[in-house]
mmCIF file with all atom_site columns, C-alpha atoms in Angstrom:
data_model
loop_
_atom_site.group_PDB
_atom_site.id
_atom_site.type_symbol
_atom_site.label_atom_id
_atom_site.label_alt_id
_atom_site.label_comp_id
_atom_site.label_asym_id
_atom_site.label_entity_id
_atom_site.label_seq_id
_atom_site.pdbx_PDB_ins_code
_atom_site.Cartn_x
_atom_site.Cartn_y
_atom_site.Cartn_z
_atom_site.occupancy
_atom_site.B_iso_or_equiv
_atom_site.pdbx_formal_charge
_atom_site.auth_seq_id
_atom_site.auth_comp_id
_atom_site.auth_asym_id
_atom_site.auth_atom_id
_atom_site.pdbx_PDB_model_num
ATOM 1   C CA . MET A 1 1   ? 0.157   83.891 -27.677 1.00 42.00 ? 19  MET A CA 1
ATOM 2   C CA . PRO A 1 2   ? -2.254  82.529 -23.877 1.00 47.00 ? 20  PRO A CA 1
ATOM 3   C CA . ARG A 1 3   ? -0.990  79.113 -22.911 1.00 49.00 ? 21  ARG A CA 1
ATOM 4   C CA . PHE A 1 4   ? -4.684  77.925 -24.825 1.00 53.00 ? 22  PHE A CA 1
ATOM 5   C CA . GLY A 1 5   ? -3.022  77.309 -28.105 1.00 61.00 ? 23  GLY A CA 1
ATOM 6   C CA . LEU A 1 6   ? -0.602  74.352 -27.130 1.00 61.00 ? 24  LEU A CA 1
ATOM 7   C CA . ARG A 1 7   ? -2.969  72.809 -24.609 1.00 65.00 ? 25  ARG A CA 1
ATOM 8   C CA . TYR A 1 8   ? -5.643  73.475 -27.824 1.00 65.00 ? 26  TYR A CA 1
ATOM 9   C CA . ILE A 1 9   ? -2.988  71.818 -30.110 1.00 62.00 ? 27  ILE A CA 1
ATOM 10  C CA . SER A 1 10  ? -2.283  68.702 -27.487 1.00 65.00 ? 28  SER A CA 1
ATOM 11  C CA . LEU A 1 11  ? -5.578  67.993 -25.536 1.00 69.00 ? 29  LEU A CA 1
ATOM 12  C CA . TRP A 1 12  ? -8.280  68.809 -28.250 1.00 70.00 ? 30  TRP A CA 1
ATOM 13  C CA . LEU A 1 13  ? -6.973  68.189 -31.596 1.00 70.00 ? 31  LEU A CA 1
ATOM 14  C CA . GLU A 1 14  ? -4.319  65.196 -30.678 1.00 67.00 ? 32  GLU A CA 1
ATOM 15  C CA . GLY A 1 15  ? -6.823  63.633 -28.016 1.00 68.00 ? 33  GLY A CA 1
ATOM 16  C CA . ASP A 1 16  ? -9.277  63.821 -30.246 1.00 75.00 ? 34  ASP A CA 1
ATOM 17  C CA . ILE A 1 17  ? -9.484  65.360 -33.627 1.00 77.00 ? 35  ILE A CA 1
ATOM 18  C CA . TYR A 1 18  ? -6.562  64.084 -34.715 1.00 79.00 ? 36  TYR A CA 1
ATOM 19  C CA . LEU A 1 19  ? -7.537  60.852 -33.185 1.00 80.00 ? 37  LEU A CA 1
ATOM 20  C CA . ASN A 1 20  ? -10.818 59.810 -35.490 1.00 82.00 ? 38  ASN A CA 1
ATOM 21  C CA . THR A 1 21  ? -9.796  61.615 -38.410 1.00 83.00 ? 39  THR A CA 1
ATOM 22  C CA . ASP A 1 22  ? -6.803  58.553 -38.588 1.00 83.00 ? 40  ASP A CA 1
ATOM 23  C CA . ARG A 1 23  ? -9.829  56.066 -37.660 1.00 86.00 ? 41  ARG A CA 1
ATOM 24  C CA . THR A 1 24  ? -11.561 57.366 -40.046 1.00 86.00 ? 42  THR A CA 1
ATOM 25  C CA . SER A 1 25  ? -9.264  57.951 -42.966 1.00 86.00 ? 43  SER A CA 1
ATOM 26  C CA . THR A 1 26  ? -8.176  54.805 -42.410 1.00 88.00 ? 44  THR A CA 1
ATOM 27  C CA . ALA A 1 27  ? -11.236 52.642 -42.298 1.00 87.00 ? 45  ALA A CA 1
ATOM 28  C CA . CYS A 1 28  ? -11.309 54.131 -45.935 1.00 84.00 ? 46  CYS A CA 1
ATOM 29  C CA . GLY A 1 29  ? -8.395  53.653 -47.384 1.00 87.00 ? 47  GLY A CA 1
ATOM 30  C CA . VAL A 1 30  ? -7.194  57.222 -46.682 1.00 85.00 ? 48  VAL A CA 1
ATOM 31  C CA . GLU A 1 31  ? -3.490  58.093 -46.073 1.00 84.00 ? 49  GLU A CA 1
ATOM 32  C CA . LEU A 1 32  ? -4.444  61.708 -44.498 1.00 83.00 ? 50  LEU A CA 1
ATOM 33  C CA . HIS A 1 33  ? -1.879  64.928 -43.392 1.00 79.00 ? 51  HIS A CA 1
ATOM 34  C CA . THR A 1 34  ? -1.619  67.433 -41.587 1.00 76.00 ? 52  THR A CA 1
ATOM 35  C CA . PRO A 1 35  ? 1.034   69.879 -42.774 1.00 70.00 ? 53  PRO A CA 1
ATOM 36  C CA . PHE A 1 36  ? -0.875  72.606 -40.588 1.00 70.00 ? 54  PHE A CA 1
ATOM 37  C CA . SER A 1 37  ? 0.315   71.284 -37.199 1.00 73.00 ? 55  SER A CA 1
ATOM 38  C CA . ASP A 1 38  ? 3.102   70.687 -36.660 1.00 75.00 ? 56  ASP A CA 1
ATOM 39  C CA . LEU A 1 39  ? 4.284   72.644 -33.331 1.00 76.00 ? 57  LEU A CA 1
ATOM 40  C CA . ARG A 1 40  ? 7.435   74.491 -35.143 1.00 82.00 ? 58  ARG A CA 1
ATOM 41  C CA . LEU A 1 41  ? 4.958   75.619 -38.025 1.00 81.00 ? 59  LEU A CA 1
ATOM 42  C CA . PHE A 1 42  ? 3.137   76.064 -35.800 1.00 78.00 ? 60  PHE A CA 1
ATOM 43  C CA . ASN A 1 43  ? 5.218   78.964 -33.419 1.00 83.00 ? 61  ASN A CA 1
ATOM 44  C CA . VAL A 1 44  ? 5.283   80.585 -35.966 1.00 84.00 ? 62  VAL A CA 1
ATOM 45  C CA . ALA A 1 45  ? 1.795   81.014 -37.215 1.00 81.00 ? 63  ALA A CA 1
ATOM 46  C CA . ARG A 1 46  ? 1.373   82.428 -33.682 1.00 81.00 ? 64  ARG A CA 1
ATOM 47  C CA . LYS A 1 47  ? 2.689   85.160 -34.186 1.00 88.00 ? 65  LYS A CA 1
ATOM 48  C CA . ILE A 1 48  ? 1.142   86.361 -37.647 1.00 86.00 ? 66  ILE A CA 1
ATOM 49  C CA . PRO A 1 49  ? -0.850  89.197 -36.793 1.00 87.00 ? 67  PRO A CA 1
ATOM 50  C CA . SER A 1 50  ? -4.437  89.370 -37.229 1.00 83.00 ? 68  SER A CA 1
ATOM 51  C CA . SER A 1 51  ? -5.010  91.499 -40.585 1.00 81.00 ? 69  SER A CA 1
ATOM 52  C CA . TYR A 1 52  ? -2.573  88.764 -42.104 1.00 81.00 ? 70  TYR A CA 1
ATOM 53  C CA . GLN A 1 53  ? -4.279  85.515 -41.399 1.00 81.00 ? 71  GLN A CA 1
ATOM 54  C CA . PHE A 1 54  ? -8.566  86.640 -41.537 1.00 82.00 ? 72  PHE A CA 1
ATOM 55  C CA . ASP A 1 55  ? -9.749  89.056 -43.609 1.00 81.00 ? 73  ASP A CA 1
ATOM 56  C CA . GLY A 1 56  ? -13.343 89.212 -43.464 1.00 79.00 ? 74  GLY A CA 1
ATOM 57  C CA . GLU A 1 57  ? -15.186 85.969 -44.892 1.00 78.00 ? 75  GLU A CA 1
ATOM 58  C CA . GLN A 1 58  ? -11.148 85.014 -45.582 1.00 81.00 ? 76  GLN A CA 1
ATOM 59  C CA . ASN A 1 59  ? -8.808  82.747 -43.620 1.00 82.00 ? 77  ASN A CA 1
ATOM 60  C CA . LYS A 1 60  ? -5.062  81.307 -44.055 1.00 84.00 ? 78  LYS A CA 1
ATOM 61  C CA . VAL A 1 61  ? -4.896  85.024 -45.894 1.00 87.00 ? 79  VAL A CA 1
ATOM 62  C CA . VAL A 1 62  ? -1.076  84.764 -45.718 1.00 88.00 ? 80  VAL A CA 1
ATOM 63  C CA . PHE A 1 63  ? -0.867  81.173 -46.424 1.00 86.00 ? 81  PHE A CA 1
ATOM 64  C CA . ARG A 1 64  ? -2.566  82.143 -49.735 1.00 90.00 ? 82  ARG A CA 1
ATOM 65  C CA . MET A 1 65  ? -0.980  85.180 -50.897 1.00 91.00 ? 83  MET A CA 1
ATOM 66  C CA . ALA A 1 66  ? 1.713   83.099 -51.237 1.00 91.00 ? 84  ALA A CA 1
ATOM 67  C CA . ALA A 1 67  ? 0.625   80.580 -52.294 1.00 93.00 ? 85  ALA A CA 1
ATOM 68  C CA . GLU A 1 68  ? -0.693  83.148 -54.874 1.00 94.00 ? 86  GLU A CA 1
ATOM 69  C CA . SER A 1 69  ? 2.681   83.568 -56.461 1.00 94.00 ? 87  SER A CA 1
ATOM 70  C CA . LYS A 1 70  ? 2.399   79.756 -58.026 1.00 95.00 ? 88  LYS A CA 1
ATOM 71  C CA . LEU A 1 71  ? -1.297  79.763 -58.293 1.00 95.00 ? 89  LEU A CA 1
ATOM 72  C CA . PRO A 1 72  ? -4.163  80.605 -60.057 1.00 96.00 ? 90  PRO A CA 1
ATOM 73  C CA . HIS A 1 73  ? -5.957  83.995 -57.619 1.00 94.00 ? 91  HIS A CA 1
ATOM 74  C CA . GLU A 1 74  ? -9.519  82.115 -57.671 1.00 93.00 ? 92  GLU A CA 1
ATOM 75  C CA . VAL A 1 75  ? -7.916  78.753 -56.857 1.00 93.00 ? 93  VAL A CA 1
ATOM 76  C CA . ALA A 1 76  ? -5.413  80.664 -53.771 1.00 92.00 ? 94  ALA A CA 1
ATOM 77  C CA . PHE A 1 77  ? -8.450  82.247 -52.483 1.00 90.00 ? 95  PHE A CA 1
ATOM 78  C CA . ARG A 1 78  ? -11.694 79.873 -53.655 1.00 89.00 ? 96  ARG A CA 1
ATOM 79  C CA . LYS A 1 79  ? -13.787 78.754 -50.413 1.00 84.00 ? 97  LYS A CA 1
ATOM 80  C CA . LYS A 1 80  ? -13.562 75.578 -48.912 1.00 78.00 ? 98  LYS A CA 1
ATOM 81  C CA . VAL A 1 81  ? -14.567 72.871 -50.030 1.00 77.00 ? 99  VAL A CA 1
ATOM 82  C CA . GLY A 1 82  ? -13.963 69.871 -46.899 1.00 77.00 ? 100 GLY A CA 1
ATOM 83  C CA . PHE A 1 83  ? -15.078 66.368 -49.453 1.00 75.00 ? 101 PHE A CA 1
ATOM 84  C CA . PRO A 1 84  ? -18.985 65.384 -49.702 1.00 80.00 ? 102 PRO A CA 1
ATOM 85  C CA . VAL A 1 85  ? -19.617 62.455 -49.698 1.00 86.00 ? 103 VAL A CA 1
ATOM 86  C CA . PRO A 1 86  ? -23.031 61.346 -52.141 1.00 91.00 ? 104 PRO A CA 1
ATOM 87  C CA . VAL A 1 87  ? -24.796 59.540 -50.431 1.00 93.00 ? 105 VAL A CA 1
ATOM 88  C CA . ARG A 1 88  ? -28.249 60.788 -51.651 1.00 94.00 ? 106 ARG A CA 1
ATOM 89  C CA . LYS A 1 89  ? -27.356 59.717 -55.172 1.00 93.00 ? 107 LYS A CA 1
ATOM 90  C CA . TRP A 1 90  ? -26.229 56.381 -54.193 1.00 93.00 ? 108 TRP A CA 1
ATOM 91  C CA . LEU A 1 91  ? -29.120 55.743 -52.315 1.00 95.00 ? 109 LEU A CA 1
ATOM 92  C CA . ALA A 1 92  ? -31.026 56.692 -54.887 1.00 95.00 ? 110 ALA A CA 1
ATOM 93  C CA . ASP A 1 93  ? -28.928 55.078 -58.214 1.00 95.00 ? 111 ASP A CA 1
ATOM 94  C CA . GLU A 1 94  ? -30.350 51.165 -58.841 1.00 93.00 ? 112 GLU A CA 1
ATOM 95  C CA . ARG A 1 95  ? -26.613 50.190 -58.774 1.00 93.00 ? 113 ARG A CA 1
ATOM 96  C CA . TYR A 1 96  ? -25.589 50.638 -54.943 1.00 94.00 ? 114 TYR A CA 1
ATOM 97  C CA . ASN A 1 97  ? -29.077 50.618 -53.237 1.00 95.00 ? 115 ASN A CA 1
ATOM 98  C CA . LYS A 1 98  ? -30.174 47.256 -52.600 1.00 95.00 ? 116 LYS A CA 1
ATOM 99  C CA . PRO A 1 99  ? -29.301 46.190 -50.290 1.00 95.00 ? 117 PRO A CA 1
ATOM 100 C CA . VAL A 1 100 ? -31.026 49.199 -48.831 1.00 97.00 ? 118 VAL A CA 1
ATOM 101 C CA . GLU A 1 101 ? -34.317 48.123 -50.141 1.00 97.00 ? 119 GLU A CA 1
ATOM 102 C CA . LYS A 1 102 ? -33.509 44.530 -48.875 1.00 97.00 ? 120 LYS A CA 1
ATOM 103 C CA . ALA A 1 103 ? -32.761 46.414 -45.179 1.00 97.00 ? 121 ALA A CA 1
ATOM 104 C CA . LEU A 1 104 ? -36.027 48.702 -45.129 1.00 97.00 ? 122 LEU A CA 1
ATOM 105 C CA . PHE A 1 105 ? -38.299 45.613 -45.677 1.00 97.00 ? 123 PHE A CA 1
ATOM 106 C CA . GLY A 1 106 ? -36.515 42.538 -44.348 1.00 97.00 ? 124 GLY A CA 1
ATOM 107 C CA . GLU A 1 107 ? -37.438 41.053 -40.928 1.00 96.00 ? 125 GLU A CA 1
ATOM 108 C CA . ALA A 1 108 ? -36.145 43.313 -38.847 1.00 97.00 ? 126 ALA A CA 1
ATOM 109 C CA . SER A 1 109 ? -38.051 46.517 -40.236 1.00 97.00 ? 127 SER A CA 1
ATOM 110 C CA . GLN A 1 110 ? -40.948 44.420 -40.245 1.00 97.00 ? 128 GLN A CA 1
ATOM 111 C CA . LYS A 1 111 ? -40.598 43.772 -36.953 1.00 96.00 ? 129 LYS A CA 1
ATOM 112 C CA . LEU A 1 112 ? -39.842 46.783 -35.804 1.00 97.00 ? 130 LEU A CA 1
ATOM 113 C CA . PHE A 1 113 ? -41.431 49.810 -38.503 1.00 97.00 ? 131 PHE A CA 1
ATOM 114 C CA . ASP A 1 114 ? -44.949 50.375 -40.041 1.00 97.00 ? 132 ASP A CA 1
ATOM 115 C CA . GLN A 1 115 ? -44.273 48.479 -43.227 1.00 97.00 ? 133 GLN A CA 1
ATOM 116 C CA . ASP A 1 116 ? -46.210 51.201 -45.095 1.00 98.00 ? 134 ASP A CA 1
ATOM 117 C CA . ALA A 1 117 ? -44.518 53.819 -43.882 1.00 97.00 ? 135 ALA A CA 1
ATOM 118 C CA . VAL A 1 118 ? -42.161 52.482 -44.786 1.00 98.00 ? 136 VAL A CA 1
ATOM 119 C CA . ARG A 1 119 ? -43.023 52.224 -48.906 1.00 97.00 ? 137 ARG A CA 1
ATOM 120 C CA . GLU A 1 120 ? -43.683 55.003 -48.827 1.00 98.00 ? 138 GLU A CA 1
ATOM 121 C CA . LEU A 1 121 ? -40.604 56.909 -47.199 1.00 97.00 ? 139 LEU A CA 1
ATOM 122 C CA . TRP A 1 122 ? -38.684 54.805 -50.049 1.00 98.00 ? 140 TRP A CA 1
ATOM 123 C CA . THR A 1 123 ? -41.168 55.370 -52.661 1.00 97.00 ? 141 THR A CA 1
ATOM 124 C CA . ARG A 1 124 ? -41.255 58.816 -53.073 1.00 97.00 ? 142 ARG A CA 1
ATOM 125 C CA . PHE A 1 125 ? -37.640 59.243 -52.892 1.00 97.00 ? 143 PHE A CA 1
ATOM 126 C CA . ILE A 1 126 ? -37.087 56.719 -55.534 1.00 96.00 ? 144 ILE A CA 1
ATOM 127 C CA . GLY A 1 127 ? -39.753 58.860 -56.775 1.00 96.00 ? 145 GLY A CA 1
ATOM 128 C CA . GLY A 1 128 ? -37.175 62.368 -56.677 1.00 95.00 ? 146 GLY A CA 1
ATOM 129 C CA . GLU A 1 129 ? -38.019 63.687 -53.124 1.00 96.00 ? 147 GLU A CA 1
ATOM 130 C CA . SER A 1 130 ? -34.080 63.396 -52.904 1.00 93.00 ? 148 SER A CA 1
ATOM 131 C CA . LEU A 1 131 ? -34.360 66.125 -49.621 1.00 94.00 ? 149 LEU A CA 1
ATOM 132 C CA . LEU A 1 132 ? -36.041 62.693 -47.547 1.00 96.00 ? 150 LEU A CA 1
ATOM 133 C CA . TRP A 1 133 ? -32.506 60.788 -48.303 1.00 96.00 ? 151 TRP A CA 1
ATOM 134 C CA . ASN A 1 134 ? -31.678 61.400 -44.964 1.00 95.00 ? 152 ASN A CA 1
ATOM 135 C CA . ARG A 1 135 ? -34.363 60.058 -43.077 1.00 97.00 ? 153 ARG A CA 1
ATOM 136 C CA . VAL A 1 136 ? -33.950 56.284 -45.754 1.00 97.00 ? 154 VAL A CA 1
ATOM 137 C CA . TYR A 1 137 ? -30.758 56.971 -44.516 1.00 97.00 ? 155 TYR A CA 1
ATOM 138 C CA . ALA A 1 138 ? -31.199 57.286 -40.144 1.00 96.00 ? 156 ALA A CA 1
ATOM 139 C CA . VAL A 1 139 ? -33.959 54.074 -41.088 1.00 97.00 ? 157 VAL A CA 1
ATOM 140 C CA . TYR A 1 140 ? -31.307 51.845 -43.330 1.00 97.00 ? 158 TYR A CA 1
ATOM 141 C CA . VAL A 1 141 ? -28.142 53.131 -40.473 1.00 96.00 ? 159 VAL A CA 1
ATOM 142 C CA . PHE A 1 142 ? -30.921 52.276 -37.655 1.00 97.00 ? 160 PHE A CA 1
ATOM 143 C CA . LEU A 1 143 ? -31.424 48.663 -39.426 1.00 97.00 ? 161 LEU A CA 1
ATOM 144 C CA . ILE A 1 144 ? -27.359 47.500 -40.118 1.00 96.00 ? 162 ILE A CA 1
ATOM 145 C CA . TRP A 1 145 ? -27.577 48.537 -36.491 1.00 95.00 ? 163 TRP A CA 1
ATOM 146 C CA . TYR A 1 146 ? -29.800 46.772 -35.180 1.00 96.00 ? 164 TYR A CA 1
ATOM 147 C CA . GLU A 1 147 ? -28.931 43.054 -36.875 1.00 94.00 ? 165 GLU A CA 1
ATOM 148 C CA . MET A 1 148 ? -25.623 43.617 -36.002 1.00 93.00 ? 166 MET A CA 1
ATOM 149 C CA . LYS A 1 149 ? -26.613 43.555 -31.931 1.00 93.00 ? 167 LYS A CA 1
ATOM 150 C CA . PHE A 1 150 ? -29.622 41.930 -31.508 1.00 92.00 ? 168 PHE A CA 1
#
C-alpha cells in the first residue's frame, strides 16, 4: 500500500472530515463514533484483496459477508442511505414554518428582495410545489445570516 493511505487518514480525515463531523454532531447533540478508521483496523483492511472490498455496486464486501452471518441478507447488503434531514417537510409544516414566513416578509427581506417575487415563491411552495423548498430555504438562510451580520 502506498504511503498515500496513511497520509489520507492523518491529514484529510483527521484534519478535515473528522473535525467537521465532530463539530456538526456535537452542535446537534449527537455522539459520533468512527470505529472503522482505527489505524489497527486500517492496517488489516488494507491487506484485503480488492475483490473482497468491492463487488460491482457493493463496497465493504468482506464486512457485509461477515455481517450476513448475524443479520438478514437484505440488511447486511442494503445500500447506504445516510441521515436525511427533512427540511422540505419542516418548511411546509405549519407547526414549524412560522419563523421562516416571518423572516421572508420581515424588515430585512423588504429591504433586499422584491416582495412580490418572495410572496409568489412562498405561495407556490406552500401550495404544493415542494421542489421549490431549496429556494425558500436559501432565501431564509441568507436572511438569518444578514440579520446576524448587519
